[in-house]
Amino acid sequence: MSAPAMILPRQAVATSAAGPAPAQPFRLAAGGLVDRTATLDFTFDGRRYTGHPGDTLASALLANGVRLVGRSFKYHRPRGILSSGPEEPNALVELRSGARREPNTRATMAELFAGLEARSQNRWPSLRFDLMGVNQLVAPILAAGFYYKTFMWPAAFWETVYEPLIRRAAGLGRAAGEPDPDHYEKATLHCDVLVTGAGPAGLMAALAAARAGARVVLCEEDVRLGGRLLAERRTLDGLPAPDWLRGVEAELRAMPDCRILTRTTVFGAFDGACGAVERVSDHLATPPEFQPRQRLWRIVAGRQVLAAGSIERPLVFGGNDRPGIMLAGAVRSYLNRFGVAAGRRAVVFTNNDDAACTVADLAAAGVAVAALVDMRREVSPEIRRIAEAAGASLLTDAAVTRVRGRTALRGVEVTDGAGRRHALDCDLLAMSGGWSPSLHLASHHGGKAAWNEARATFLPPEQLPPGMAVAGAANGDLLLAECLAAGARAGAAAAQATGFRPAPPATPSVDGESTASAPFWWVRGGRGKAFVDFQNDVGVEDVALANREGFRSVEHLKRYTTLGMATDQGKTSNANGVALLAELSGRTIAGTGTTTFRPPYTPVAIGALAGHHRGKAFRPVRRTPTHDWAAEQGAVFVEAGPWLRAQYFPRPGESDWLETVTREARTVREAVGLCDVTTLGKIDIQGPDAATFLERVYINTWKALPVGRARYGVMLREDGMVMDDGTTARLAEDRFVMTTTTVNAVRVSQHLEFCHQWLWPELDVQMISVTEQWAQIAVAGPRSRAVLERVVDAPFDIGNDAFPHMACAALTVCGGIKARLFRLSFSGEMAYEIAVPARFGDALARRLMEAGAPFGITPYGTEALGVLRIEKGHVAGNELTGQTTAADLGLGRMMSRKKDFIGRAMAQRPGLTDPARPVLVGLRPVDRAARLRGGAHLLPRGAESTAAHDQGYLTSVAFSPALGHWIGLGLLVRGRERMGEIVRAHDPVRGGDLEVEVVPPVFVDPEGARLHV
Amino acid sequence: MSDTALAARSPLAGLLRPGRQGARGDLPGVVVQERTGLQIVSLAARKGQEVPLMAAVRAAWGIDLPTTPRRVGDARLAFVWSGPSQWLAVATDWPGDLEAALRAHLGGLGSLTDQGDGRVVLRVRGPHARDALAKGMAIDLHPRAFQPGDVAATLAAHIGVQIWQLDEAPTYEMAAFRSTAGSLCDWIVAASAEYGVEIVEPG
Amino acid sequence: MRIACPFCGPRGSEEYTYLGDATVRRPEGDAPSEAWFAYVYLRDNPAGRHRELWYHGAGCRSWLVVERDMRSHDILSVAPARDMALARGRAA
Amino acid sequence: MLAEKYSIVSVVAQALRGQRGWKPVWREPEPRAEYDVVIVGGGGHGLATAWYLASQHGITSVAVLEKGYLGSGNVGRNTTIVRSNYLLPGNIPFYEHSLKLWEGLERDINYNAMVSQRGVLNLFHSDAQRDAYARRGNAMRLHGVDAELLDRDAVRRLYPFFDYDNARFPIQGGLLQPRGGTVRHDAVAWGYARAADRRGVDLIQNCEVTGIRVEGGRAVGVETGRGVIRARKIGLACAGNSSRVAAMAGLRLPIESHVLQAFVSEGIKPLVDGVVTFGAGHFYMSQSDKGGLVFGGDIDGYNSYAQRGNLPVVEDVCEGGMALMPGIGRLRLLRQWGGLMDMSMDGSPIIDRTPVEGLYLNAGWCYGGFKATPASGWCFAHLIARDAPHPVATAFRLDRFATGHLIDEKGAGAQPNLH
């Protein structure tokens, strides 16, 4: 058995903040798993200290005699370190500084590194003199839920006075307020068996499964494997625990398909995957180059073994929150793992046998133990022997009824069963109320933890997440021998279930122990506030008040008192709270039940959950084939869904975007322009039934469309509203290419597949997206043909007769490049869309610019595209809102009466055919100099500005270069009957209100003559 | 009245420069290369024509069209399963027009669509290729689960990709829509940085 | 949630798009409006087993009929929608 | 009448007595054999309905039946936002009525539910989105509701720590409703419960309805785990489970149950003053008085009765959060949970009679249920008491799907998971 050295250096604590860091007065001279050959400097609240590699911030603070580390949430009571693990409710600090400042970090989980900066939080001006501590004086008022009963008068004071005060007082640490400079990543890991927790049960499970050949992932939140074995003086197979652990770790690491992830917390059991977070670089001042700070793992496992251990429960008694009062198991952790004595003179207070180990270990380390205070009337001879050997007086049927000290414990008063009071000086009180299984992940699928009366603890639910088994202390097995055996069994079973043939490993032999305990939950009649939930300052009186007021459901208790809602999510308080409520309300604990454990098991950095996807990498960018060319032309780009498109192409001397866009649109009307329209969805539809298929998805007819011609089509959703529109061309008897709007491309594709695979599988039709295959460029304007003639290979004739409006053809351009030419127009001018394989898109744009130079060609962007289409009254995304029918948009006559199509039936409902529905109209300002704004509502002239007179709104607006004033499209109630009427465009959110005239939606060339030249 | 043919432009032009990035060291953990010289044609069986279509492919090129997510063929011509009764024919340095060649042998049995310009294809190999890919792809690439010849259509960092494994190095090829080439490369380079990544000349 | 695509194998739900109830059937074109209303709008929405349509959009682009338990998210069966639709057509 | 009036006076007086004088805030009565009105569902809407039946219509022979504990549904698991920034005329007056009731809630029920009008800001990232929000803001103003359209600089002044310079989808501005805000959600349930109880309403917990008795086309009572309870009128206010309960009376509804997740971070000192919705991803958030960032995103997207969500949506929401506020990377997600949404086929609710006489339906709240709580209770009580819809809820008809008079704010159509 390895015994830590007995000598505790006696040394005064140095005090100067500027001077050299003091030595570590509470560090044992030897023992533990810290590296005393190296010293790490760190600061807490600006004061310098030292620790060693292997320390946590908590162990290093204790080594330096720092007891007061934080203030509680509500009463700002002084608090010290309670635990040595993830359950820590008190010792929360702000770690690091500047953009890396991270609030609410548990000192017990923060590995020490050189230069670590930590600060206490939620105090002002300092930790020792916290003015908010005044809350303790008015604590009787600040009982659970007091805020629901007051702050109601005067009403205006809530937001202006009361709430700002509460908000400032609440909260814990401070967020950085600057972008996080570190990066994060996410990855997926597949395995046969996931083992959560590398304590004795988890290690045996991993061994059993890995030896059978299964792919194993072993996750351990600590930096080392071993779990409680690291904190205890135990022997396995005759070896001290650290030596045994080394052997097991070496074997696991040697197996190629066993992956060990340390510093990795499995935080959630979701459907089909667990979430885990690996703290890759948190133990360093800054992440190494090319390393993330943290990595999110999604672990997909065939089976999983939860071996997360257990958490010790505090005892509930008056003053149980004083710095210096600590969990008994944590005291052993600090002694045995970190070589730190958490005090110089201790009292141990317990309801169980396990805490006697703390007596033995303290004594072995040379710490005086004044007394072992056991709540039980009878204790075993072994316990008596341990107390005697340690020189501790044994007080049975006894409890701590009073504590002394404010920012640090100075002594306790114990009352025994006979009512005798014993005043004991001590600076450390180690307490143990028994152990609660860490079963959180086991109930993440909704199964409720079940109370086990015999073991006086909650156990994992019967209904576990699929594929999960629970082993060891997480399953309520507290004896080491049980943990080892259960782990081996669970690992073997998991391997077997995933198709392997395990031979369960032999369980190591261990020394004997006892974990007998008796259920005592709280000490009645003590002095001072007795806390159940330390961080949220929920005491026995708060639970009693909740019970008194009828908040007797355990969920009501939680929500009313905030018990279990702090950053530790009740890890040390839930069982005590439930037991207390049960006792106060006269119910059993089983009948009282427990709250639901929700992910995450411990808090997870939001950055890790986002990973790579932040900033510009938030979502992928789609770039058009002409992107670089457009950039060279000085284009300003705009986000169009996932795409980046050229919005406009400013030229030197142009004062603003409007001038540029006006020039671009005018050039198209008067000469020629080119615009990349690749982003429109393109779907290749083939097969003998292709035309039949189109008949069913579009409202208009397709069978008669000749090869070499295109047609405008509209498709509805099944509820009768317009889904999308676009032009579809017939390339062959059995082949069409459909275009969709940019934003709906994916949705339409999915819809077509649905129609084909689910509704009409009998049709012989195949479809695939070709959006990306073709770079498609619109060449529009009266000189467009002249430009194209210089590009299209001879002898193809693009004259108006040979290639009229709505013609399409496959041909070659630029000396043999295969291409598709469509004579389509969104602008109302004679126009073409030319498509070439995407790799040639960039060069085609350049060639078209050269060819068009003599004609004054300009590139134009999405803005001018919008101007041109508004001038022509073509609908686009602003009108295809999913709230409009074909009739609303003036497309009602396209709806064939001779066939069924998607949406036909529901489009006939009264609500969709109501003649009072708003319909598409054109609008122009009466004052031609006035500017229209999209989103302005349309009201009758002279009517009051109320909802009763709301008759529609402006969907799209543009400055029309052709007309020299602003124009708009809008949806207006009975609009087609109101041509010439003056209405108001009412835009109170931008302070606008002007008169507009209702006109037909086509502003330019209503006869369409320019299309056919 | 045009004359010279147009210059082709890679979807990664200006976005992926050859050279070493990320962690330094002797050998890069990941090597990334843009594939060139490819022709890709999608093939979908006409209704009820799967059997004759497979026979025709076998007769013409001696390849059994895969009916599961596999890639069958060789570097010159391979068929990559891409959905039920759907494949991508992928050819390298194919003389002439692949679509025309396929049409000549398969006309009427399947619908053919040229896709060669619609995709960017990256070759990703190296001892840490799996680790890097796992940072964006949720599929299992462990040799027990995914082997040379295996194919998957899935997501990589929110981008739709089709991936197939060529050898046990391991070497993978990953095809994605051309427009996403920049984001795809940004991701794979970032994911590979900790292992050291070598961008090699397209080929 | 992992759905075992009959073609691609098990994949996370993020690869799929959900549509909903697979038990409703599109009426014939001349069906009464009540039938259309029921098809488009009314749902059993059971708190138990349910058949529903999912689209493997990031994979093989197959529509699937997934039988799933709404209380536990357990997936009981997955089949290609097209096969089921063809079988339904033959049965009708 | 058990509970005394709440005020600073009573709190101090009780403090002097060690808080020992408080009485239960509600009784725990045994159900009677018959009531005038039985409300199924002891959540926010059911409790509010009971309170307004009693306070506005003098109907106090009322039982609220709750299968779990009071407030165990979505009133206790939402992200606490209240607002009336709707687009369509069917919705705006209703939600504005609700906001007005929120504004007077504390005095009405003598309970501090911490109604905090901190402002609700919806960000936009494109010209089209700006115009869509202008359309919405103008619609609100026409209904007498407050709305302001802010440009990028104005947003930046309010929230300087958003990503303005390196964003994939740059922020261009936002639509602000200053009167929107947050309310302490559990307190709403408790406050209504206490107030209703004081008027004699029986609140019966752990009483699951297992059947609805229909005799001659008329609903006459409910079967429960605690026996049959007869009623002249039965109101269903059990969103999340509406389909299940309505099926007991033979009804099929235009509703699917979906899961929506919510999240809270560890507590921090004040950072985010109001409620903000990101317009280029699925993310919205506010900061609670306790200090946690309370946030959420989109529904998981598939039917569910499991009250828990999955990791892809957790990631999606956090990606949105980091895209908007790159400074929250080191804050930690503390807790994540799921609620069951009654997702209706047009994204709007139903408050109406049903084809079964005496059976009234309050359902289909999607994720808008919490903010609607007071008006929902107000209008449902009106409907039950007077057998006629309240003027601000006339559009929420059950037959609107058949007639096509839809209230589809998003234009997403008959697909609940897109609303």
mmCIF file with all atom_site columns, C-alpha atoms in Angstrom, chain A residues 317-367:
data_model
loop_
_atom_site.group_PDB
_atom_site.id
_atom_site.type_symbol
_atom_site.label_atom_id
_atom_site.label_alt_id
_atom_site.label_comp_id
_atom_site.label_asym_id
_atom_site.label_entity_id
_atom_site.label_seq_id
_atom_site.pdbx_PDB_ins_code
_atom_site.Cartn_x
_atom_site.Cartn_y
_atom_site.Cartn_z
_atom_site.occupancy
_atom_site.B_iso_or_equiv
_atom_site.pdbx_formal_charge
_atom_site.auth_seq_id
_atom_site.auth_comp_id
_atom_site.auth_asym_id
_atom_site.auth_atom_id
_atom_site.pdbx_PDB_model_num
ATOM 1  C CA . PHE A 1 317 ? -27.078 21.118 8.511  1.00 0.00 ? 317 PHE A CA 1
ATOM 2  C CA . GLY A 1 318 ? -26.883 24.691 9.689  1.00 0.00 ? 318 GLY A CA 1
ATOM 3  C CA . GLY A 1 319 ? -23.877 26.489 8.276  1.00 0.00 ? 319 GLY A CA 1
ATOM 4  C CA . ASN A 1 320 ? -22.944 23.600 6.010  1.00 0.00 ? 320 ASN A CA 1
ATOM 5  C CA . ASP A 1 321 ? -21.702 26.013 3.346  1.00 0.00 ? 321 ASP A CA 1
ATOM 6  C CA . ARG A 1 322 ? -18.745 27.515 5.206  1.00 0.00 ? 322 ARG A CA 1
ATOM 7  C CA . PRO A 1 323 ? -15.427 27.430 3.364  1.00 0.00 ? 323 PRO A CA 1
ATOM 8  C CA . GLY A 1 324 ? -13.568 24.479 4.850  1.00 0.00 ? 324 GLY A CA 1
ATOM 9  C CA . ILE A 1 325 ? -16.560 22.167 4.753  1.00 0.00 ? 325 ILE A CA 1
ATOM 10 C CA . MET A 1 326 ? -15.922 19.674 2.025  1.00 0.00 ? 326 MET A CA 1
ATOM 11 C CA . LEU A 1 327 ? -17.112 16.325 0.770  1.00 0.00 ? 327 LEU A CA 1
ATOM 12 C CA . ALA A 1 328 ? -15.260 13.499 2.482  1.00 0.00 ? 328 ALA A CA 1
ATOM 13 C CA . GLY A 1 329 ? -14.348 11.825 -0.802 1.00 0.00 ? 329 GLY A CA 1
ATOM 14 C CA . ALA A 1 330 ? -12.989 15.095 -2.131 1.00 0.00 ? 330 ALA A CA 1
ATOM 15 C CA . VAL A 1 331 ? -10.769 15.403 0.936  1.00 0.00 ? 331 VAL A CA 1
ATOM 16 C CA . ARG A 1 332 ? -9.313  11.994 0.006  1.00 0.00 ? 332 ARG A CA 1
ATOM 17 C CA . SER A 1 333 ? -8.862  13.087 -3.626 1.00 0.00 ? 333 SER A CA 1
ATOM 18 C CA . TYR A 1 334 ? -6.852  16.082 -2.568 1.00 0.00 ? 334 TYR A CA 1
ATOM 19 C CA . LEU A 1 335 ? -4.771  13.990 -0.188 1.00 0.00 ? 335 LEU A CA 1
ATOM 20 C CA . ASN A 1 336 ? -4.109  10.967 -2.315 1.00 0.00 ? 336 ASN A CA 1
ATOM 21 C CA . ARG A 1 337 ? -4.112  12.311 -5.849 1.00 0.00 ? 337 ARG A CA 1
ATOM 22 C CA . PHE A 1 338 ? -2.832  15.820 -5.403 1.00 0.00 ? 338 PHE A CA 1
ATOM 23 C CA . GLY A 1 339 ? -0.784  15.512 -2.248 1.00 0.00 ? 339 GLY A CA 1
ATOM 24 C CA . VAL A 1 340 ? -2.729  18.329 -0.626 1.00 0.00 ? 340 VAL A CA 1
ATOM 25 C CA . ALA A 1 341 ? -4.174  18.479 2.845  1.00 0.00 ? 341 ALA A CA 1
ATOM 26 C CA . ALA A 1 342 ? -7.383  20.451 2.741  1.00 0.00 ? 342 ALA A CA 1
ATOM 27 C CA . GLY A 1 343 ? -6.866  21.488 6.385  1.00 0.00 ? 343 GLY A CA 1
ATOM 28 C CA . ARG A 1 344 ? -4.711  20.975 9.410  1.00 0.00 ? 344 ARG A CA 1
ATOM 29 C CA . ARG A 1 345 ? -7.278  19.767 11.872 1.00 0.00 ? 345 ARG A CA 1
ATOM 30 C CA . ALA A 1 346 ? -10.292 17.927 10.636 1.00 0.00 ? 346 ALA A CA 1
ATOM 31 C CA . VAL A 1 347 ? -13.634 16.636 11.781 1.00 0.00 ? 347 VAL A CA 1
ATOM 32 C CA . VAL A 1 348 ? -15.356 13.970 9.694  1.00 0.00 ? 348 VAL A CA 1
ATOM 33 C CA . PHE A 1 349 ? -19.159 13.942 9.671  1.00 0.00 ? 349 PHE A CA 1
ATOM 34 C CA . THR A 1 350 ? -21.012 11.072 8.047  1.00 0.00 ? 350 THR A CA 1
ATOM 35 C CA . ASN A 1 351 ? -23.939 8.712  7.849  1.00 0.00 ? 351 ASN A CA 1
ATOM 36 C CA . ASN A 1 352 ? -21.929 5.908  6.263  1.00 0.00 ? 352 ASN A CA 1
ATOM 37 C CA . ASP A 1 353 ? -18.843 3.700  6.521  1.00 0.00 ? 353 ASP A CA 1
ATOM 38 C CA . ASP A 1 354 ? -17.107 5.070  3.479  1.00 0.00 ? 354 ASP A CA 1
ATOM 39 C CA . ALA A 1 355 ? -16.159 8.326  5.175  1.00 0.00 ? 355 ALA A CA 1
ATOM 40 C CA . ALA A 1 356 ? -14.050 6.394  7.637  1.00 0.00 ? 356 ALA A CA 1
ATOM 41 C CA . CYS A 1 357 ? -11.529 6.080  4.797  1.00 0.00 ? 357 CYS A CA 1
ATOM 42 C CA . THR A 1 358 ? -11.189 9.841  5.036  1.00 0.00 ? 358 THR A CA 1
ATOM 43 C CA . VAL A 1 359 ? -10.326 9.523  8.708  1.00 0.00 ? 359 VAL A CA 1
ATOM 44 C CA . ALA A 1 360 ? -7.699  6.913  7.901  1.00 0.00 ? 360 ALA A CA 1
ATOM 45 C CA . ASP A 1 361 ? -6.250  8.820  4.964  1.00 0.00 ? 361 ASP A CA 1
ATOM 46 C CA . LEU A 1 362 ? -6.085  12.121 6.841  1.00 0.00 ? 362 LEU A CA 1
ATOM 47 C CA . ALA A 1 363 ? -4.346  10.447 9.717  1.00 0.00 ? 363 ALA A CA 1
ATOM 48 C CA . ALA A 1 364 ? -1.955  8.708  7.368  1.00 0.00 ? 364 ALA A CA 1
ATOM 49 C CA . ALA A 1 365 ? -1.094  12.065 5.848  1.00 0.00 ? 365 ALA A CA 1
ATOM 50 C CA . GLY A 1 366 ? -0.396  13.568 9.213  1.00 0.00 ? 366 GLY A CA 1
ATOM 51 C CA . VAL A 1 367 ? -3.536  15.657 9.500  1.00 0.00 ? 367 VAL A CA 1
#
